[in-house]
Amino acid sequence: MSVTINAHQLGRLIDKVRGHIGNEYVEVLHGIRLDVDATHLHAVASDRFTVAAARYRLNADEQGQEPWARTIPAAWLTPLRAWTSAHGGGDTITISTEPGYVVFGTGHTEIRIPVTDDQEFPNWRSLLTRIAANIPTKFTFPAVDSRMLARWADTDDVLRVHVTTDLTALMVFGEDFIGAQTPTRYTGVGSSGKSTFEEAFAQWPTLDDNNEALADMSTAMPVDDKRRYNPADTIPDMVEALLQQTLRSTSDLLGAPSEDPGAMASFALAGVNSWSAYRFLDALHKADPRLAAQTVAELAEELDAGDYSETAWEIAEKAGHDPQKWSDDYEAHLKKLAEKRASSVAAEAVR
């Protein structure tokens, strides 16, 4: 099983979908899927929230072959892309499969990438077909310049988008933001420059309409295998979590038994820290929304990694503090509390 493609087109396939690769906690999505059907070579990627597929039409003598698919692991994409770029854009690259490998080769060199032959991947054809089924086939819709879409990234907001009609501006709304983007005239399907969804979707005849496919992204994608604690990674989620923890800690404090000062202190400290974190986040968001969003996202990654305690220790040392003394003092404090509690229990027993 093999197909050919020139180096330029292979590089484009990789680049078009690479930004949609899932993280390492979802192994089946942590890479790019090469999927060959009777007419096209596809590169597909998904991060569970987006799915992207790019295609390249096979040469006539390569069409009609038995379909096959393999996932190129994310770790191999950088060397594969570098190897591809080292060739002239017009150089022919043959992509073939062997047990446990996908082989990319020219007449002079090759790169062999280890893969899992029977690794599964979401049924992206059926998934996209089911999503498309919700769009009226006669719907006329605007075309937008994908390079301009990146300009909305600096709004630091979760944006809502309203698609109007063909050749009419796209409306964009954020919490404290509003905008519009002028469409571009589409010159592909239809000589008039207009295109209905039916015309556009017809250009993908190899997508199927499997009625047994799962209906939406939330259920069709594999489960994230990372630890079950999911830290907030957006400002609205973080604000909700901090305020919720503040109120929950206050409730726990009021309900804590008075004879357990340790529990009362823990609840009080949790409430104080949550409220303090909220106030700092609120101030940072007002002063620099972009930095606030970046900080929350980075914090979520640090909490998810679970090594923030070691990092805090290193930061404390670099700042001139003695974290070992802090640890020793705290252990001594806990020992005193335990001794005091034991003494109190013994006194009660004597009475």
GROMACS .gro file of N, CA, C and O in nm, residues 106-184:
model
  316
  106THR      N    1   1.215   0.890  -0.082
  106THR     CA    2   1.243   0.940  -0.216
  106THR      C    3   1.341   0.844  -0.280
  106THR      O    4   1.373   0.739  -0.222
  107GLY      N    5   1.395   0.880  -0.393
  107GLY     CA    6   1.492   0.792  -0.457
  107GLY      C    7   1.625   0.787  -0.384
  107GLY      O    8   1.708   0.701  -0.412
  108HIS      N    9   1.646   0.880  -0.289
  108HIS     CA   10   1.777   0.890  -0.225
  108HIS      C   11   1.774   0.869  -0.073
  108HIS      O   12   1.875   0.829  -0.015
  109THR      N   13   1.662   0.894  -0.011
  109THR     CA   14   1.658   0.887   0.135
  109THR      C   15   1.518   0.851   0.181
  109THR      O   16   1.421   0.862   0.105
  110GLU      N   17   1.508   0.809   0.307
  110GLU     CA   18   1.376   0.777   0.362
  110GLU      C   19   1.376   0.801   0.513
  110GLU      O   20   1.481   0.809   0.576
  111ILE      N   21   1.255   0.814   0.566
  111ILE     CA   22   1.238   0.824   0.711
  111ILE      C   23   1.130   0.724   0.749
  111ILE      O   24   1.022   0.721   0.691
  112ARG      N   25   1.163   0.638   0.846
  112ARG     CA   26   1.072   0.532   0.890
  112ARG      C   27   1.016   0.570   1.027
  112ARG      O   28   1.092   0.586   1.123
  113ILE      N   29   0.886   0.579   1.036
  113ILE     CA   30   0.822   0.623   1.160
  113ILE      C   31   0.745   0.507   1.222
  113ILE      O   32   0.655   0.450   1.157
  114PRO      N   33   0.777   0.469   1.345
  114PRO     CA   34   0.705   0.360   1.411
  114PRO      C   35   0.562   0.402   1.445
  114PRO      O   36   0.539   0.512   1.497
  115VAL      N   37   0.466   0.317   1.415
  115VAL     CA   38   0.325   0.345   1.442
  115VAL      C   39   0.259   0.220   1.499
  115VAL      O   40   0.315   0.110   1.494
  116THR      N   41   0.140   0.239   1.554
  116THR     CA   42   0.058   0.126   1.600
  116THR      C   43  -0.042   0.094   1.491
  116THR      O   44  -0.134   0.173   1.464
  117ASP      N   45  -0.025  -0.020   1.427
  117ASP     CA   46  -0.105  -0.052   1.309
  117ASP      C   47  -0.255  -0.053   1.336
  117ASP      O   48  -0.335  -0.010   1.252
  118ASP      N   49  -0.296  -0.105   1.453
  118ASP     CA   50  -0.439  -0.119   1.480
  118ASP      C   51  -0.493  -0.008   1.569
  118ASP      O   52  -0.601  -0.022   1.629
  119GLN      N   53  -0.420   0.101   1.581
  119GLN     CA   54  -0.467   0.212   1.664
  119GLN      C   55  -0.594   0.273   1.606
  119GLN      O   56  -0.603   0.301   1.488
  120GLU      N   57  -0.692   0.294   1.693
  120GLU     CA   58  -0.819   0.349   1.647
  120GLU      C   59  -0.812   0.501   1.639
  120GLU      O   60  -0.722   0.565   1.694
  121PHE      N   61  -0.908   0.556   1.568
  121PHE     CA   62  -0.921   0.702   1.554
  121PHE      C   63  -1.068   0.732   1.537
  121PHE      O   64  -1.141   0.650   1.478
  122PRO      N   65  -1.118   0.845   1.590
  122PRO     CA   66  -1.260   0.876   1.573
  122PRO      C   67  -1.302   0.875   1.426
  122PRO      O   68  -1.224   0.911   1.338
  123ASN      N   69  -1.424   0.833   1.399
  123ASN     CA   70  -1.476   0.828   1.263
  123ASN      C   71  -1.505   0.971   1.217
  123ASN      O   72  -1.618   1.020   1.224
  124TRP      N   73  -1.402   1.039   1.169
  124TRP     CA   74  -1.413   1.181   1.138
  124TRP      C   75  -1.507   1.207   1.021
  124TRP      O   76  -1.573   1.310   1.014
  125ARG      N   77  -1.516   1.111   0.929
  125ARG     CA   78  -1.607   1.129   0.815
  125ARG      C   79  -1.752   1.136   0.862
  125ARG      O   80  -1.828   1.227   0.829
  126SER      N   81  -1.792   1.036   0.940
  126SER     CA   82  -1.929   1.034   0.990
  126SER      C   83  -1.956   1.151   1.084
  126SER      O   84  -2.065   1.208   1.084
  127LEU      N   85  -1.856   1.185   1.163
  127LEU     CA   86  -1.872   1.296   1.257
  127LEU      C   87  -1.902   1.426   1.184
  127LEU      O   88  -1.997   1.498   1.216
  128LEU      N   89  -1.822   1.457   1.083
  128LEU     CA   90  -1.843   1.580   1.008
  128LEU      C   91  -1.975   1.577   0.930
  128LEU      O   92  -2.043   1.679   0.915
  129THR      N   93  -2.010   1.460   0.881
  129THR     CA   94  -2.136   1.448   0.809
  129THR      C   95  -2.254   1.476   0.900
  129THR      O   96  -2.350   1.545   0.862
  130ARG      N   97  -2.251   1.422   1.023
  130ARG     CA   98  -2.361   1.443   1.116
  130ARG      C   99  -2.369   1.589   1.159
  130ARG      O  100  -2.478   1.644   1.178
  131ILE      N  101  -2.255   1.655   1.175
  131ILE     CA  102  -2.256   1.797   1.208
  131ILE      C  103  -2.316   1.876   1.092
  131ILE      O  104  -2.399   1.966   1.111
  132ALA      N  105  -2.275   1.842   0.972
  132ALA     CA  106  -2.324   1.912   0.853
  132ALA      C  107  -2.473   1.891   0.831
  132ALA      O  108  -2.540   1.974   0.769
  133ALA      N  109  -2.527   1.782   0.885
  133ALA     CA  110  -2.669   1.752   0.865
  133ALA      C  111  -2.758   1.857   0.928
  133ALA      O  112  -2.876   1.869   0.894
  134ASN      N  113  -2.703   1.934   1.022
  134ASN     CA  114  -2.782   2.038   1.088
  134ASN      C  115  -2.787   2.169   1.009
  134ASN      O  116  -2.852   2.265   1.053
  135ILE      N  117  -2.718   2.175   0.897
  135ILE     CA  118  -2.713   2.297   0.817
  135ILE      C  119  -2.804   2.282   0.695
  135ILE      O  120  -2.791   2.185   0.620
  136PRO      N  121  -2.896   2.377   0.674
  136PRO     CA  122  -2.982   2.369   0.555
  136PRO      C  123  -2.899   2.365   0.428
  136PRO      O  124  -2.806   2.444   0.410
  137THR      N  125  -2.930   2.274   0.338
  137THR     CA  126  -2.847   2.256   0.218
  137THR      C  127  -2.849   2.377   0.127
  137THR      O  128  -2.753   2.403   0.054
  138LYS      N  129  -2.957   2.454   0.128
  138LYS     CA  130  -2.968   2.570   0.041
  138LYS      C  131  -2.916   2.697   0.108
  138LYS      O  132  -2.926   2.806   0.052
  139PHE      N  133  -2.860   2.683   0.229
  139PHE     CA  134  -2.813   2.799   0.304
  139PHE      C  135  -2.696   2.865   0.232
  139PHE      O  136  -2.600   2.799   0.193
  140THR      N  137  -2.706   2.996   0.211
  140THR     CA  138  -2.598   3.072   0.152
  140THR      C  139  -2.516   3.134   0.264
  140THR      O  140  -2.570   3.196   0.354
  141PHE      N  141  -2.388   3.115   0.259
  141PHE     CA  142  -2.306   3.158   0.373
  141PHE      C  143  -2.182   3.232   0.325
  141PHE      O  144  -2.131   3.208   0.215
  142PRO      N  145  -2.131   3.324   0.408
  142PRO     CA  146  -2.016   3.405   0.367
  142PRO      C  147  -1.886   3.326   0.372
  142PRO      O  148  -1.872   3.231   0.450
  143ALA      N  149  -1.791   3.367   0.291
  143ALA     CA  150  -1.655   3.312   0.296
  143ALA      C  151  -1.567   3.413   0.366
  143ALA      O  152  -1.579   3.534   0.344
  144VAL      N  153  -1.478   3.366   0.455
  144VAL     CA  154  -1.390   3.457   0.528
  144VAL      C  155  -1.245   3.419   0.502
  144VAL      O  156  -1.212   3.303   0.479
  145ASP      N  157  -1.159   3.518   0.508
  145ASP     CA  158  -1.015   3.497   0.492
  145ASP      C  159  -0.961   3.439   0.622
  145ASP      O  160  -0.968   3.503   0.727
  146SER      N  161  -0.910   3.317   0.617
  146SER     CA  162  -0.865   3.250   0.739
  146SER      C  163  -0.753   3.326   0.809
  146SER      O  164  -0.738   3.320   0.931
  147ARG      N  165  -0.673   3.399   0.733
  147ARG     CA  166  -0.565   3.477   0.794
  147ARG      C  167  -0.618   3.589   0.881
  147ARG      O  168  -0.554   3.630   0.978
  148MET      N  169  -0.737   3.639   0.847
  148MET     CA  170  -0.797   3.746   0.927
  148MET      C  171  -0.857   3.694   1.057
  148MET      O  172  -0.870   3.769   1.154
  149LEU      N  173  -0.895   3.567   1.061
  149LEU     CA  174  -0.954   3.511   1.183
  149LEU      C  175  -0.858   3.522   1.301
  149LEU      O  176  -0.900   3.539   1.415
  150ALA      N  177  -0.727   3.513   1.273
  150ALA     CA  178  -0.628   3.520   1.381
  150ALA      C  179  -0.629   3.656   1.450
  150ALA      O  180  -0.584   3.668   1.564
  151ARG      N  181  -0.682   3.757   1.385
  151ARG     CA  182  -0.682   3.890   1.445
  151ARG      C  183  -0.773   3.899   1.567
  151ARG      O  184  -0.759   3.989   1.650
  152TRP      N  185  -0.867   3.806   1.578
  152TRP     CA  186  -0.959   3.809   1.692
  152TRP      C  187  -0.897   3.748   1.816
  152TRP      O  188  -0.955   3.758   1.925
  153ALA      N  189  -0.781   3.686   1.806
  153ALA     CA  190  -0.720   3.618   1.921
  153ALA      C  191  -0.685   3.715   2.033
  153ALA      O  192  -0.686   3.679   2.150
  154ASP      N  193  -0.654   3.841   1.999
  154ASP     CA  194  -0.610   3.937   2.099
  154ASP      C  195  -0.724   4.001   2.176
  154ASP      O  196  -0.702   4.090   2.259
  155THR      N  197  -0.848   3.958   2.150
  155THR     CA  198  -0.960   4.015   2.226
  155THR      C  199  -0.962   3.964   2.369
  155THR      O  200  -1.025   4.023   2.456
  156ASP      N  201  -0.895   3.848   2.393
  156ASP     CA  202  -0.890   3.787   2.526
  156ASP      C  203  -1.029   3.753   2.577
  156ASP      O  204  -1.055   3.760   2.696
  157ASP      N  205  -1.120   3.724   2.489
  157ASP     CA  206  -1.257   3.691   2.527
  157ASP      C  207  -1.298   3.559   2.464
  157ASP      O  208  -1.241   3.516   2.365
  158VAL      N  209  -1.400   3.496   2.525
  158VAL     CA  210  -1.470   3.389   2.457
  158VAL      C  211  -1.566   3.458   2.362
  158VAL      O  212  -1.654   3.533   2.404
  159LEU      N  213  -1.550   3.436   2.234
  159LEU     CA  214  -1.628   3.510   2.135
  159LEU      C  215  -1.749   3.431   2.087
  159LEU      O  216  -1.743   3.310   2.071
  160ARG      N  217  -1.858   3.502   2.067
  160ARG     CA  218  -1.975   3.446   2.001
  160ARG      C  219  -1.977   3.502   1.859
  160ARG      O  220  -1.946   3.618   1.837
  161VAL      N  221  -2.012   3.416   1.765
  161VAL     CA  222  -2.008   3.455   1.624
  161VAL      C  223  -2.146   3.437   1.563
  161VAL      O  224  -2.210   3.334   1.584
  162HIS      N  225  -2.190   3.538   1.491
  162HIS     CA  226  -2.318   3.527   1.419
  162HIS      C  227  -2.290   3.531   1.270
  162HIS      O  228  -2.237   3.630   1.219
  163VAL      N  229  -2.323   3.423   1.202
  163VAL     CA  230  -2.307   3.418   1.058
  163VAL      C  231  -2.432   3.478   0.995
  163VAL      O  232  -2.544   3.433   1.023
  164THR      N  233  -2.413   3.580   0.916
  164THR     CA  234  -2.529   3.645   0.855
  164THR      C  235  -2.560   3.581   0.721
  164THR      O  236  -2.582   3.462   0.712
  165THR      N  237  -2.560   3.657   0.615
  165THR     CA  238  -2.588   3.600   0.482
  165THR      C  239  -2.466   3.618   0.393
  165THR      O  240  -2.370   3.686   0.430
  166ASP      N  241  -2.471   3.557   0.277
  166ASP     CA  242  -2.358   3.564   0.186
  166ASP      C  243  -2.323   3.710   0.152
  166ASP      O  244  -2.412   3.793   0.130
  167LEU      N  245  -2.193   3.738   0.150
  167LEU     CA  246  -2.141   3.872   0.119
  167LEU      C  247  -2.185   3.977   0.220
  167LEU      O  248  -2.187   4.097   0.190
  168THR      N  249  -2.221   3.933   0.341
  168THR     CA  250  -2.255   4.024   0.450
  168THR      C  251  -2.161   3.996   0.566
  168THR      O  252  -2.127   3.882   0.592
  169ALA      N  253  -2.122   4.100   0.635
  169ALA     CA  254  -2.019   4.088   0.739
  169ALA      C  255  -2.055   3.988   0.848
  169ALA      O  256  -2.171   3.971   0.885
  170LEU      N  257  -1.952   3.924   0.900
  170LEU     CA  258  -1.962   3.832   1.013
  170LEU      C  259  -1.959   3.915   1.141
  170LEU      O  260  -1.873   4.000   1.158
  171MET      N  261  -2.053   3.893   1.233
  171MET     CA  262  -2.055   3.967   1.359
  171MET      C  263  -1.985   3.888   1.468
  171MET      O  264  -2.001   3.767   1.479
  172VAL      N  265  -1.906   3.957   1.549
  172VAL     CA  266  -1.830   3.895   1.657
  172VAL      C  267  -1.861   3.968   1.787
  172VAL      O  268  -1.854   4.091   1.793
  173PHE      N  269  -1.894   3.891   1.892
  173PHE     CA  270  -1.929   3.950   2.021
  173PHE      C  271  -1.846   3.888   2.133
  173PHE      O  272  -1.830   3.766   2.138
  174GLY      N  273  -1.794   3.971   2.222
  174GLY     CA  274  -1.727   3.925   2.343
  174GLY      C  275  -1.792   3.990   2.462
  174GLY      O  276  -1.888   4.067   2.450
  175GLU      N  277  -1.741   3.960   2.582
  175GLU     CA  278  -1.798   4.018   2.703
  175GLU      C  279  -1.791   4.170   2.700
  175GLU      O  280  -1.886   4.240   2.735
  176ASP      N  281  -1.678   4.223   2.658
  176ASP     CA  282  -1.659   4.367   2.648
  176ASP      C  283  -1.604   4.402   2.510
  176ASP      O  284  -1.513   4.485   2.498
  177PHE      N  285  -1.659   4.337   2.409
  177PHE     CA  286  -1.601   4.352   2.276
  177PHE      C  287  -1.708   4.324   2.171
  177PHE      O  288  -1.792   4.236   2.189
  178ILE      N  289  -1.704   4.400   2.063
  178ILE     CA  290  -1.792   4.373   1.950
  178ILE      C  291  -1.716   4.407   1.822
  178ILE      O  292  -1.632   4.499   1.820
  179GLY      N  293  -1.739   4.334   1.717
  179GLY     CA  294  -1.669   4.360   1.593
  179GLY      C  295  -1.738   4.293   1.476
  179GLY      O  296  -1.839   4.224   1.491
  180ALA      N  297  -1.681   4.312   1.360
  180ALA     CA  298  -1.735   4.251   1.239
  180ALA      C  299  -1.621   4.227   1.142
  180ALA      O  300  -1.517   4.294   1.148
  181GLN      N  301  -1.637   4.128   1.056
  181GLN     CA  302  -1.537   4.098   0.955
  181GLN      C  303  -1.603   4.088   0.818
  181GLN      O  304  -1.700   4.014   0.799
  182THR      N  305  -1.552   4.167   0.726
  182THR     CA  306  -1.603   4.165   0.590
  182THR      C  307  -1.567   4.035   0.523
  182THR      O  308  -1.453   3.990   0.531
  183PRO      N  309  -1.661   3.972   0.457
  183PRO     CA  310  -1.629   3.845   0.389
  183PRO      C  311  -1.548   3.871   0.262
  183PRO      O  312  -1.535   3.983   0.215
  184THR      N  313  -1.494   3.764   0.209
  184THR     CA  314  -1.422   3.772   0.084
  184THR      C  315  -1.500   3.697  -0.023
  184THR      O  316  -1.574   3.603   0.008
   0.00000   0.00000   0.00000
